[in-house]
């Protein structure tokens, strides 16, 4: 007898299948996700606009996250799977609104990333993204389709590090269903090197302990020198690798699916595809924008990088100097690592202070 479909791993191939999974959604119009509990608000950010219409007429479409505080977006009892979430917030807040996601009863989040960087927009300048797990649409619509299973509960918390209140619109869509034992937990971590020390490498992630698979990299890269800057290699040290990695790319643009400096007719050519992209190329303007800045992503969806015990990922910053020699660069590099693993996870490094997060 065929096992009942649990409603997980959705795609066109199983979209017609019936399931006993239960669909729910949390938003400012239904903070608990309860059945028949949406659009019941009598107070909220839209109350004044709906004063002639009353309850049920978009009373609570958003929330205000107070300055220097945290707001719990959702606290969902499992078992289940987050299948999609959408949010939008002011562009100037993208580096100082920190997305935290906790699984089950863990004290430290498995996801802790500035909200702009999580959605491949680390420069606080809008760049559209057309990929499978992340989509960014006009104007500032952030969408995640990463599948995120949980067994006990899922808790989403938005931390506002700014000295002013910030508006947040969001919707978290999930299914309540049995979660198979072989499904791991979703993780994401942010790091920055500003500037990267001479002859050093930028660490994308380090200290991962447990069994799992690495599924994605986002880089926000500011170039602080002239000439081509992307000769560096991305390296994956796994399961006891020390001096030399098991997996090594041939160059930065190669790892992100491009070639030959992304140069077509003397211009960088941005692109956004389902699995990889160099979607953002910001040019100096001759006045206040002093440096070239780039955004790029690589999703290991069809080729997850599996590890049994540990994982460490780095990227070199490498350009050119005279006489055909490589030049170790001292650039401003921020990254997000995305992976699945068994819990518990190792502690993350502390985020820098507000000045350390700032796009400058």
PDB file of C-alpha atoms in Angstrom, residues 17-324:
ATOM      1  CA  UNK A  17      -1.908  14.552  -4.808  1.00  0.00           C
ATOM      2  CA  UNK A  18      -4.355  14.701  -1.913  1.00  0.00           C
ATOM      3  CA  UNK A  19      -2.995  14.958   1.618  1.00  0.00           C
ATOM      4  CA  UNK A  20      -4.141  15.216   5.219  1.00  0.00           C
ATOM      5  CA  UNK A  21      -1.654  18.044   5.783  1.00  0.00           C
ATOM      6  CA  UNK A  22      -3.275  21.223   7.142  1.00  0.00           C
ATOM      7  CA  UNK A  23      -2.579  24.631   5.570  1.00  0.00           C
ATOM      8  CA  UNK A  24      -2.197  27.640   7.851  1.00  0.00           C
ATOM      9  CA  UNK A  25      -0.792  31.182   7.634  1.00  0.00           C
ATOM     10  CA  UNK A  26       0.429  33.779  10.132  1.00  0.00           C
ATOM     11  CA  UNK A  27       0.295  37.508   9.391  1.00  0.00           C
ATOM     12  CA  UNK A  28      -0.645  40.731  11.206  1.00  0.00           C
ATOM     13  CA  UNK A  29      -4.241  39.827  10.269  1.00  0.00           C
ATOM     14  CA  UNK A  30      -3.926  36.468  12.077  1.00  0.00           C
ATOM     15  CA  UNK A  31      -1.054  36.380  14.564  1.00  0.00           C
ATOM     16  CA  UNK A  32      -1.763  32.794  15.695  1.00  0.00           C
ATOM     17  CA  UNK A  33      -2.600  31.198  12.349  1.00  0.00           C
ATOM     18  CA  UNK A  34      -5.801  29.880  13.921  1.00  0.00           C
ATOM     19  CA  UNK A  35      -8.581  28.499  11.739  1.00  0.00           C
ATOM     20  CA  UNK A  36     -11.231  31.155  11.099  1.00  0.00           C
ATOM     21  CA  UNK A  37      -9.226  33.736  13.067  1.00  0.00           C
ATOM     22  CA  UNK A  38      -8.114  36.006  10.221  1.00  0.00           C
ATOM     23  CA  UNK A  39      -9.252  39.606   9.627  1.00  0.00           C
ATOM     24  CA  UNK A  40     -10.755  39.885  13.112  1.00  0.00           C
ATOM     25  CA  UNK A  41      -8.649  42.850  14.276  1.00  0.00           C
ATOM     26  CA  UNK A  42     -10.287  45.986  15.598  1.00  0.00           C
ATOM     27  CA  UNK A  43      -6.972  47.815  16.127  1.00  0.00           C
ATOM     28  CA  UNK A  44      -3.915  48.050  13.934  1.00  0.00           C
ATOM     29  CA  UNK A  45      -1.918  50.124  11.463  1.00  0.00           C
ATOM     30  CA  UNK A  46      -4.904  50.297   9.082  1.00  0.00           C
ATOM     31  CA  UNK A  47      -7.578  51.171  11.652  1.00  0.00           C
ATOM     32  CA  UNK A  48      -7.737  54.851  10.742  1.00  0.00           C
ATOM     33  CA  UNK A  49      -8.016  54.066   7.031  1.00  0.00           C
ATOM     34  CA  UNK A  50     -10.892  51.626   7.718  1.00  0.00           C
ATOM     35  CA  UNK A  51     -12.745  53.866  10.172  1.00  0.00           C
ATOM     36  CA  UNK A  52     -15.759  54.114   7.848  1.00  0.00           C
ATOM     37  CA  UNK A  53     -15.815  50.363   7.174  1.00  0.00           C
ATOM     38  CA  UNK A  54     -15.035  48.610  10.442  1.00  0.00           C
ATOM     39  CA  UNK A  55     -13.883  45.102  11.321  1.00  0.00           C
ATOM     40  CA  UNK A  56     -12.772  42.874   8.440  1.00  0.00           C
ATOM     41  CA  UNK A  57     -11.597  45.768   6.245  1.00  0.00           C
ATOM     42  CA  UNK A  58      -7.782  45.648   6.432  1.00  0.00           C
ATOM     43  CA  UNK A  59      -7.481  46.838  10.019  1.00  0.00           C
ATOM     44  CA  UNK A  60      -4.094  45.185  10.698  1.00  0.00           C
ATOM     45  CA  UNK A  61      -2.032  44.758   7.505  1.00  0.00           C
ATOM     46  CA  UNK A  62       1.328  45.436   9.202  1.00  0.00           C
ATOM     47  CA  UNK A  63       3.078  45.995  12.515  1.00  0.00           C
ATOM     48  CA  UNK A  64       5.410  48.636  13.887  1.00  0.00           C
ATOM     49  CA  UNK A  65       8.589  47.134  15.329  1.00  0.00           C
ATOM     50  CA  UNK A  66       9.725  49.529  18.085  1.00  0.00           C
ATOM     51  CA  UNK A  67      13.244  50.931  18.072  1.00  0.00           C
ATOM     52  CA  UNK A  68      15.913  48.767  19.703  1.00  0.00           C
ATOM     53  CA  UNK A  69      13.538  45.903  20.382  1.00  0.00           C
ATOM     54  CA  UNK A  70      12.376  42.564  19.008  1.00  0.00           C
ATOM     55  CA  UNK A  71       8.981  41.528  17.677  1.00  0.00           C
ATOM     56  CA  UNK A  72       7.771  37.915  17.546  1.00  0.00           C
ATOM     57  CA  UNK A  73       6.282  37.502  14.084  1.00  0.00           C
ATOM     58  CA  UNK A  74       5.100  33.928  14.645  1.00  0.00           C
ATOM     59  CA  UNK A  75       5.186  31.191  17.271  1.00  0.00           C
ATOM     60  CA  UNK A  76       3.874  28.053  15.572  1.00  0.00           C
ATOM     61  CA  UNK A  77       3.284  24.681  17.208  1.00  0.00           C
ATOM     62  CA  UNK A  78       4.388  21.712  15.109  1.00  0.00           C
ATOM     63  CA  UNK A  79       5.107  19.359  13.628  1.00  0.00           C
ATOM     64  CA  UNK A  80       5.079  21.062  10.278  1.00  0.00           C
ATOM     65  CA  UNK A  81       6.986  22.819   7.511  1.00  0.00           C
ATOM     66  CA  UNK A  82       7.376  26.495   6.616  1.00  0.00           C
ATOM     67  CA  UNK A  83       6.719  26.463   2.877  1.00  0.00           C
ATOM     68  CA  UNK A  84       6.896  30.160   2.012  1.00  0.00           C
ATOM     69  CA  UNK A  85       7.142  33.549   3.639  1.00  0.00           C
ATOM     70  CA  UNK A  86       6.888  37.069   2.288  1.00  0.00           C
ATOM     71  CA  UNK A  87       7.783  40.380   3.859  1.00  0.00           C
ATOM     72  CA  UNK A  88       8.547  43.973   3.045  1.00  0.00           C
ATOM     73  CA  UNK A  89      10.054  46.828   5.037  1.00  0.00           C
ATOM     74  CA  UNK A  90      11.804  50.165   4.303  1.00  0.00           C
ATOM     75  CA  UNK A  91      14.986  49.850   2.265  1.00  0.00           C
ATOM     76  CA  UNK A  92      17.008  51.890   4.760  1.00  0.00           C
ATOM     77  CA  UNK A  93      16.266  49.222   7.411  1.00  0.00           C
ATOM     78  CA  UNK A  94      17.569  46.209   5.505  1.00  0.00           C
ATOM     79  CA  UNK A  95      20.907  45.949   7.364  1.00  0.00           C
ATOM     80  CA  UNK A  96      19.560  46.758  10.841  1.00  0.00           C
ATOM     81  CA  UNK A  97      16.477  44.552  10.860  1.00  0.00           C
ATOM     82  CA  UNK A  98      17.767  41.119  11.878  1.00  0.00           C
ATOM     83  CA  UNK A  99      15.747  38.018  10.967  1.00  0.00           C
ATOM     84  CA  UNK A 100      15.935  35.333  13.650  1.00  0.00           C
ATOM     85  CA  UNK A 101      14.331  31.890  13.286  1.00  0.00           C
ATOM     86  CA  UNK A 102      14.257  29.354  16.121  1.00  0.00           C
ATOM     87  CA  UNK A 103      13.360  25.672  15.792  1.00  0.00           C
ATOM     88  CA  UNK A 104      11.692  23.702  18.567  1.00  0.00           C
ATOM     89  CA  UNK A 105      12.916  24.957  21.977  1.00  0.00           C
ATOM     90  CA  UNK A 106      16.405  26.117  21.042  1.00  0.00           C
ATOM     91  CA  UNK A 107      17.760  29.150  22.920  1.00  0.00           C
ATOM     92  CA  UNK A 108      19.880  30.406  20.005  1.00  0.00           C
ATOM     93  CA  UNK A 109      18.456  30.952  16.507  1.00  0.00           C
ATOM     94  CA  UNK A 110      19.271  28.704  13.569  1.00  0.00           C
ATOM     95  CA  UNK A 111      18.802  31.692  11.244  1.00  0.00           C
ATOM     96  CA  UNK A 112      20.321  35.042  12.221  1.00  0.00           C
ATOM     97  CA  UNK A 113      20.812  37.326   9.211  1.00  0.00           C
ATOM     98  CA  UNK A 114      20.136  40.979   8.312  1.00  0.00           C
ATOM     99  CA  UNK A 115      16.887  40.864   6.402  1.00  0.00           C
ATOM    100  CA  UNK A 116      18.257  42.435   3.216  1.00  0.00           C
ATOM    101  CA  UNK A 117      21.136  39.968   3.007  1.00  0.00           C
ATOM    102  CA  UNK A 118      18.830  36.981   3.578  1.00  0.00           C
ATOM    103  CA  UNK A 119      16.993  38.064   0.427  1.00  0.00           C
ATOM    104  CA  UNK A 120      20.197  38.763  -1.569  1.00  0.00           C
ATOM    105  CA  UNK A 121      19.938  42.545  -1.134  1.00  0.00           C
ATOM    106  CA  UNK A 122      22.811  43.373   1.171  1.00  0.00           C
ATOM    107  CA  UNK A 123      23.593  46.846  -0.184  1.00  0.00           C
ATOM    108  CA  UNK A 124      20.323  48.528   0.850  1.00  0.00           C
ATOM    109  CA  UNK A 125      19.698  49.219  -2.833  1.00  0.00           C
ATOM    110  CA  UNK A 126      16.911  47.255  -4.482  1.00  0.00           C
ATOM    111  CA  UNK A 127      17.934  44.487  -6.852  1.00  0.00           C
ATOM    112  CA  UNK A 128      15.361  42.094  -8.286  1.00  0.00           C
ATOM    113  CA  UNK A 129      16.008  38.360  -7.918  1.00  0.00           C
ATOM    114  CA  UNK A 130      14.382  35.599  -9.984  1.00  0.00           C
ATOM    115  CA  UNK A 131      15.495  32.318  -8.405  1.00  0.00           C
ATOM    116  CA  UNK A 132      13.786  29.210  -7.065  1.00  0.00           C
ATOM    117  CA  UNK A 133      14.174  29.708  -3.284  1.00  0.00           C
ATOM    118  CA  UNK A 134      14.441  33.525  -3.227  1.00  0.00           C
ATOM    119  CA  UNK A 135      12.457  36.037  -5.275  1.00  0.00           C
ATOM    120  CA  UNK A 136      12.632  39.817  -4.927  1.00  0.00           C
ATOM    121  CA  UNK A 137       9.909  41.642  -6.836  1.00  0.00           C
ATOM    122  CA  UNK A 138       8.834  45.258  -7.388  1.00  0.00           C
ATOM    123  CA  UNK A 139       8.921  47.122  -5.147  1.00  0.00           C
ATOM    124  CA  UNK A 140      10.833  45.512  -2.274  1.00  0.00           C
ATOM    125  CA  UNK A 141       8.748  42.332  -2.102  1.00  0.00           C
ATOM    126  CA  UNK A 142      10.920  39.695  -0.393  1.00  0.00           C
ATOM    127  CA  UNK A 143       9.897  36.045  -0.907  1.00  0.00           C
ATOM    128  CA  UNK A 144      11.460  32.866   0.505  1.00  0.00           C
ATOM    129  CA  UNK A 145      10.577  29.360  -0.717  1.00  0.00           C
ATOM    130  CA  UNK A 146      13.191  27.527   1.340  1.00  0.00           C
ATOM    131  CA  UNK A 147      11.485  24.466   2.823  1.00  0.00           C
ATOM    132  CA  UNK A 148      11.892  24.647   6.619  1.00  0.00           C
ATOM    133  CA  UNK A 149      10.712  21.621   8.627  1.00  0.00           C
ATOM    134  CA  UNK A 150      10.191  21.736  12.395  1.00  0.00           C
ATOM    135  CA  UNK A 151       8.974  19.196  14.914  1.00  0.00           C
ATOM    136  CA  UNK A 152       8.192  21.048  18.134  1.00  0.00           C
ATOM    137  CA  UNK A 153       7.641  24.627  17.032  1.00  0.00           C
ATOM    138  CA  UNK A 154       8.854  27.432  14.773  1.00  0.00           C
ATOM    139  CA  UNK A 155       9.453  30.948  16.075  1.00  0.00           C
ATOM    140  CA  UNK A 156      10.161  33.957  13.828  1.00  0.00           C
ATOM    141  CA  UNK A 157      11.549  37.065  15.546  1.00  0.00           C
ATOM    142  CA  UNK A 158      12.452  40.376  13.871  1.00  0.00           C
ATOM    143  CA  UNK A 159      15.031  42.400  15.780  1.00  0.00           C
ATOM    144  CA  UNK A 160      15.126  46.150  15.134  1.00  0.00           C
ATOM    145  CA  UNK A 161      18.566  47.603  15.888  1.00  0.00           C
ATOM    146  CA  UNK A 162      17.633  51.079  14.689  1.00  0.00           C
ATOM    147  CA  UNK A 163      16.866  54.055  16.913  1.00  0.00           C
ATOM    148  CA  UNK A 164      13.468  54.475  15.273  1.00  0.00           C
ATOM    149  CA  UNK A 165      10.320  52.393  14.892  1.00  0.00           C
ATOM    150  CA  UNK A 166      10.064  50.469  11.623  1.00  0.00           C
ATOM    151  CA  UNK A 167       7.014  49.203   9.749  1.00  0.00           C
ATOM    152  CA  UNK A 168       6.949  45.510   8.807  1.00  0.00           C
ATOM    153  CA  UNK A 169       4.507  43.689   6.535  1.00  0.00           C
ATOM    154  CA  UNK A 170       4.742  39.897   6.450  1.00  0.00           C
ATOM    155  CA  UNK A 171       2.988  36.590   5.842  1.00  0.00           C
ATOM    156  CA  UNK A 172       4.298  33.140   6.813  1.00  0.00           C
ATOM    157  CA  UNK A 173       2.656  30.182   5.046  1.00  0.00           C
ATOM    158  CA  UNK A 174       3.074  26.678   6.447  1.00  0.00           C
ATOM    159  CA  UNK A 175       1.627  23.203   6.653  1.00  0.00           C
ATOM    160  CA  UNK A 176       1.007  21.127   9.772  1.00  0.00           C
ATOM    161  CA  UNK A 177       1.941  17.532   9.026  1.00  0.00           C
ATOM    162  CA  UNK A 178       4.187  14.668  10.054  1.00  0.00           C
ATOM    163  CA  UNK A 179       7.879  15.382   9.480  1.00  0.00           C
ATOM    164  CA  UNK A 180      10.013  12.379   8.433  1.00  0.00           C
ATOM    165  CA  UNK A 181      12.996  11.524  10.616  1.00  0.00           C
ATOM    166  CA  UNK A 182      15.469  12.177   7.788  1.00  0.00           C
ATOM    167  CA  UNK A 183      14.491  15.843   7.320  1.00  0.00           C
ATOM    168  CA  UNK A 184      17.098  18.269   8.706  1.00  0.00           C
ATOM    169  CA  UNK A 185      16.675  21.819  10.007  1.00  0.00           C
ATOM    170  CA  UNK A 186      17.292  24.959   7.940  1.00  0.00           C
ATOM    171  CA  UNK A 187      20.131  27.309   8.980  1.00  0.00           C
ATOM    172  CA  UNK A 188      21.546  30.620   7.737  1.00  0.00           C
ATOM    173  CA  UNK A 189      24.433  32.721   9.039  1.00  0.00           C
ATOM    174  CA  UNK A 190      25.821  36.172   8.116  1.00  0.00           C
ATOM    175  CA  UNK A 191      29.451  37.297   8.262  1.00  0.00           C
ATOM    176  CA  UNK A 192      31.414  40.357   7.170  1.00  0.00           C
ATOM    177  CA  UNK A 193      35.064  41.217   6.527  1.00  0.00           C
ATOM    178  CA  UNK A 194      35.474  44.987   6.242  1.00  0.00           C
ATOM    179  CA  UNK A 195      38.119  45.362   5.064  1.00  0.00           C
ATOM    180  CA  UNK A 196      39.484  41.894   4.526  1.00  0.00           C
ATOM    181  CA  UNK A 197      43.018  41.674   5.920  1.00  0.00           C
ATOM    182  CA  UNK A 198      45.853  41.450   3.370  1.00  0.00           C
ATOM    183  CA  UNK A 199      46.517  37.829   2.318  1.00  0.00           C
ATOM    184  CA  UNK A 200      43.576  36.636   4.411  1.00  0.00           C
ATOM    185  CA  UNK A 201      40.445  34.843   3.168  1.00  0.00           C
ATOM    186  CA  UNK A 202      36.826  35.667   3.890  1.00  0.00           C
ATOM    187  CA  UNK A 203      35.129  32.988   5.948  1.00  0.00           C
ATOM    188  CA  UNK A 204      31.639  32.265   4.626  1.00  0.00           C
ATOM    189  CA  UNK A 205      30.915  29.856   7.463  1.00  0.00           C
ATOM    190  CA  UNK A 206      32.952  27.982  10.034  1.00  0.00           C
ATOM    191  CA  UNK A 207      32.355  25.695  12.975  1.00  0.00           C
ATOM    192  CA  UNK A 208      29.426  23.735  11.557  1.00  0.00           C
ATOM    193  CA  UNK A 209      29.144  20.533  13.597  1.00  0.00           C
ATOM    194  CA  UNK A 210      26.756  17.710  12.758  1.00  0.00           C
ATOM    195  CA  UNK A 211      25.447  15.972   9.658  1.00  0.00           C
ATOM    196  CA  UNK A 212      23.862  17.942   6.866  1.00  0.00           C
ATOM    197  CA  UNK A 213      24.259  19.629   3.499  1.00  0.00           C
ATOM    198  CA  UNK A 214      25.234  23.116   2.368  1.00  0.00           C
ATOM    199  CA  UNK A 215      22.658  24.627  -0.015  1.00  0.00           C
ATOM    200  CA  UNK A 216      23.584  28.211  -0.803  1.00  0.00           C
ATOM    201  CA  UNK A 217      25.896  31.224  -0.777  1.00  0.00           C
ATOM    202  CA  UNK A 218      25.115  34.925  -1.095  1.00  0.00           C
ATOM    203  CA  UNK A 219      27.895  37.506  -1.362  1.00  0.00           C
ATOM    204  CA  UNK A 220      27.702  41.304  -1.179  1.00  0.00           C
ATOM    205  CA  UNK A 221      31.117  42.393  -2.441  1.00  0.00           C
ATOM    206  CA  UNK A 222      32.644  45.886  -2.566  1.00  0.00           C
ATOM    207  CA  UNK A 223      35.820  46.195  -4.636  1.00  0.00           C
ATOM    208  CA  UNK A 224      38.439  48.577  -3.184  1.00  0.00           C
ATOM    209  CA  UNK A 225      40.936  48.480  -6.064  1.00  0.00           C
ATOM    210  CA  UNK A 226      41.113  48.758  -9.832  1.00  0.00           C
ATOM    211  CA  UNK A 227      41.116  45.924 -12.381  1.00  0.00           C
ATOM    212  CA  UNK A 228      39.375  42.544 -12.278  1.00  0.00           C
ATOM    213  CA  UNK A 229      38.794  41.345  -8.740  1.00  0.00           C
ATOM    214  CA  UNK A 230      37.246  37.867  -8.968  1.00  0.00           C
ATOM    215  CA  UNK A 231      40.156  35.437  -9.383  1.00  0.00           C
ATOM    216  CA  UNK A 232      39.627  33.960  -5.911  1.00  0.00           C
ATOM    217  CA  UNK A 233      38.493  30.400  -5.252  1.00  0.00           C
ATOM    218  CA  UNK A 234      35.594  29.211  -3.072  1.00  0.00           C
ATOM    219  CA  UNK A 235      36.750  26.297  -0.907  1.00  0.00           C
ATOM    220  CA  UNK A 236      34.794  23.699   1.073  1.00  0.00           C
ATOM    221  CA  UNK A 237      36.642  22.001   3.916  1.00  0.00           C
ATOM    222  CA  UNK A 238      34.586  19.068   5.193  1.00  0.00           C
ATOM    223  CA  UNK A 239      34.804  16.168   7.618  1.00  0.00           C
ATOM    224  CA  UNK A 240      38.281  16.752   8.968  1.00  0.00           C
ATOM    225  CA  UNK A 241      39.867  18.680   6.060  1.00  0.00           C
ATOM    226  CA  UNK A 242      42.512  21.042   7.425  1.00  0.00           C
ATOM    227  CA  UNK A 243      45.174  22.423   5.092  1.00  0.00           C
ATOM    228  CA  UNK A 244      43.466  21.542   1.813  1.00  0.00           C
ATOM    229  CA  UNK A 245      39.752  21.405   0.918  1.00  0.00           C
ATOM    230  CA  UNK A 246      37.810  18.623  -0.738  1.00  0.00           C
ATOM    231  CA  UNK A 247      35.947  21.002  -3.089  1.00  0.00           C
ATOM    232  CA  UNK A 248      37.525  24.052  -4.726  1.00  0.00           C
ATOM    233  CA  UNK A 249      36.126  26.318  -7.441  1.00  0.00           C
ATOM    234  CA  UNK A 250      38.252  27.713 -10.269  1.00  0.00           C
ATOM    235  CA  UNK A 251      37.311  31.343  -9.652  1.00  0.00           C
ATOM    236  CA  UNK A 252      34.597  33.568  -8.291  1.00  0.00           C
ATOM    237  CA  UNK A 253      32.565  34.198 -11.438  1.00  0.00           C
ATOM    238  CA  UNK A 254      32.905  30.504 -12.274  1.00  0.00           C
ATOM    239  CA  UNK A 255      31.396  29.457  -8.930  1.00  0.00           C
ATOM    240  CA  UNK A 256      28.425  31.730  -9.632  1.00  0.00           C
ATOM    241  CA  UNK A 257      27.938  30.194 -13.072  1.00  0.00           C
ATOM    242  CA  UNK A 258      29.527  32.917 -15.185  1.00  0.00           C
ATOM    243  CA  UNK A 259      32.837  33.141 -17.022  1.00  0.00           C
ATOM    244  CA  UNK A 260      35.529  35.540 -18.182  1.00  0.00           C
ATOM    245  CA  UNK A 261      34.906  38.309 -15.636  1.00  0.00           C
ATOM    246  CA  UNK A 262      31.201  38.636 -16.573  1.00  0.00           C
ATOM    247  CA  UNK A 263      32.577  40.957 -19.269  1.00  0.00           C
ATOM    248  CA  UNK A 264      30.560  41.381 -22.466  1.00  0.00           C
ATOM    249  CA  UNK A 265      31.667  44.242 -24.715  1.00  0.00           C
ATOM    250  CA  UNK A 266      33.442  45.963 -21.835  1.00  0.00           C
ATOM    251  CA  UNK A 267      30.520  45.830 -19.387  1.00  0.00           C
ATOM    252  CA  UNK A 268      29.487  43.695 -16.442  1.00  0.00           C
ATOM    253  CA  UNK A 269      26.278  41.880 -17.383  1.00  0.00           C
ATOM    254  CA  UNK A 270      23.995  41.052 -14.427  1.00  0.00           C
ATOM    255  CA  UNK A 271      21.807  37.938 -14.579  1.00  0.00           C
ATOM    256  CA  UNK A 272      19.365  36.104 -12.332  1.00  0.00           C
ATOM    257  CA  UNK A 273      18.507  32.441 -12.932  1.00  0.00           C
ATOM    258  CA  UNK A 274      16.801  29.706 -10.879  1.00  0.00           C
ATOM    259  CA  UNK A 275      20.024  28.429  -9.307  1.00  0.00           C
ATOM    260  CA  UNK A 276      22.612  31.192  -9.567  1.00  0.00           C
ATOM    261  CA  UNK A 277      23.162  34.809 -10.476  1.00  0.00           C
ATOM    262  CA  UNK A 278      25.240  37.962 -10.384  1.00  0.00           C
ATOM    263  CA  UNK A 279      22.115  40.084 -10.132  1.00  0.00           C
ATOM    264  CA  UNK A 280      23.531  43.369  -8.850  1.00  0.00           C
ATOM    265  CA  UNK A 281      26.356  45.531 -10.209  1.00  0.00           C
ATOM    266  CA  UNK A 282      26.435  49.027  -8.689  1.00  0.00           C
ATOM    267  CA  UNK A 283      28.682  51.526 -10.452  1.00  0.00           C
ATOM    268  CA  UNK A 284      30.482  54.492  -8.900  1.00  0.00           C
ATOM    269  CA  UNK A 285      28.702  57.726  -9.800  1.00  0.00           C
ATOM    270  CA  UNK A 286      31.710  60.069  -9.749  1.00  0.00           C
ATOM    271  CA  UNK A 287      30.422  61.828  -6.649  1.00  0.00           C
ATOM    272  CA  UNK A 288      29.270  59.979  -3.512  1.00  0.00           C
ATOM    273  CA  UNK A 289      29.311  56.347  -4.681  1.00  0.00           C
ATOM    274  CA  UNK A 290      33.003  55.609  -4.588  1.00  0.00           C
ATOM    275  CA  UNK A 291      33.278  51.875  -5.220  1.00  0.00           C
ATOM    276  CA  UNK A 292      31.949  49.087  -7.397  1.00  0.00           C
ATOM    277  CA  UNK A 293      29.556  46.826  -5.501  1.00  0.00           C
ATOM    278  CA  UNK A 294      28.190  43.432  -6.515  1.00  0.00           C
ATOM    279  CA  UNK A 295      25.562  40.950  -5.339  1.00  0.00           C
ATOM    280  CA  UNK A 296      25.696  37.272  -6.318  1.00  0.00           C
ATOM    281  CA  UNK A 297      24.074  34.010  -5.260  1.00  0.00           C
ATOM    282  CA  UNK A 298      24.640  30.292  -5.828  1.00  0.00           C
ATOM    283  CA  UNK A 299      22.018  27.746  -4.744  1.00  0.00           C
ATOM    284  CA  UNK A 300      23.226  24.153  -4.339  1.00  0.00           C
ATOM    285  CA  UNK A 301      19.734  22.732  -4.871  1.00  0.00           C
ATOM    286  CA  UNK A 302      20.614  20.183  -7.521  1.00  0.00           C
ATOM    287  CA  UNK A 303      24.124  19.672  -6.100  1.00  0.00           C
ATOM    288  CA  UNK A 304      23.983  19.985  -2.291  1.00  0.00           C
ATOM    289  CA  UNK A 305      27.358  19.752  -0.602  1.00  0.00           C
ATOM    290  CA  UNK A 306      26.927  16.965   1.943  1.00  0.00           C
ATOM    291  CA  UNK A 307      28.982  16.613   5.109  1.00  0.00           C
ATOM    292  CA  UNK A 308      28.982  14.011   7.879  1.00  0.00           C
ATOM    293  CA  UNK A 309      30.607  15.819  10.792  1.00  0.00           C
ATOM    294  CA  UNK A 310      31.811  19.352  10.039  1.00  0.00           C
ATOM    295  CA  UNK A 311      32.077  22.063   7.375  1.00  0.00           C
ATOM    296  CA  UNK A 312      34.165  25.203   6.824  1.00  0.00           C
ATOM    297  CA  UNK A 313      33.731  27.422   3.716  1.00  0.00           C
ATOM    298  CA  UNK A 314      35.984  30.273   2.570  1.00  0.00           C
ATOM    299  CA  UNK A 315      36.468  32.554  -0.430  1.00  0.00           C
ATOM    300  CA  UNK A 316      39.662  34.242  -1.573  1.00  0.00           C
ATOM    301  CA  UNK A 317      39.716  37.904  -2.623  1.00  0.00           C
ATOM    302  CA  UNK A 318      42.149  37.972  -5.511  1.00  0.00           C
ATOM    303  CA  UNK A 319      42.852  40.494  -8.243  1.00  0.00           C
ATOM    304  CA  UNK A 320      45.808  41.485 -10.417  1.00  0.00           C
ATOM    305  CA  UNK A 321      48.948  43.549  -9.952  1.00  0.00           C
ATOM    306  CA  UNK A 322      51.861  44.312 -12.274  1.00  0.00           C
ATOM    307  CA  UNK A 323      53.756  41.705 -14.302  1.00  0.00           C
ATOM    308  CA  UNK A 324      50.845  39.260 -14.386  1.00  0.00           C
TER     309      UNK A 324
END
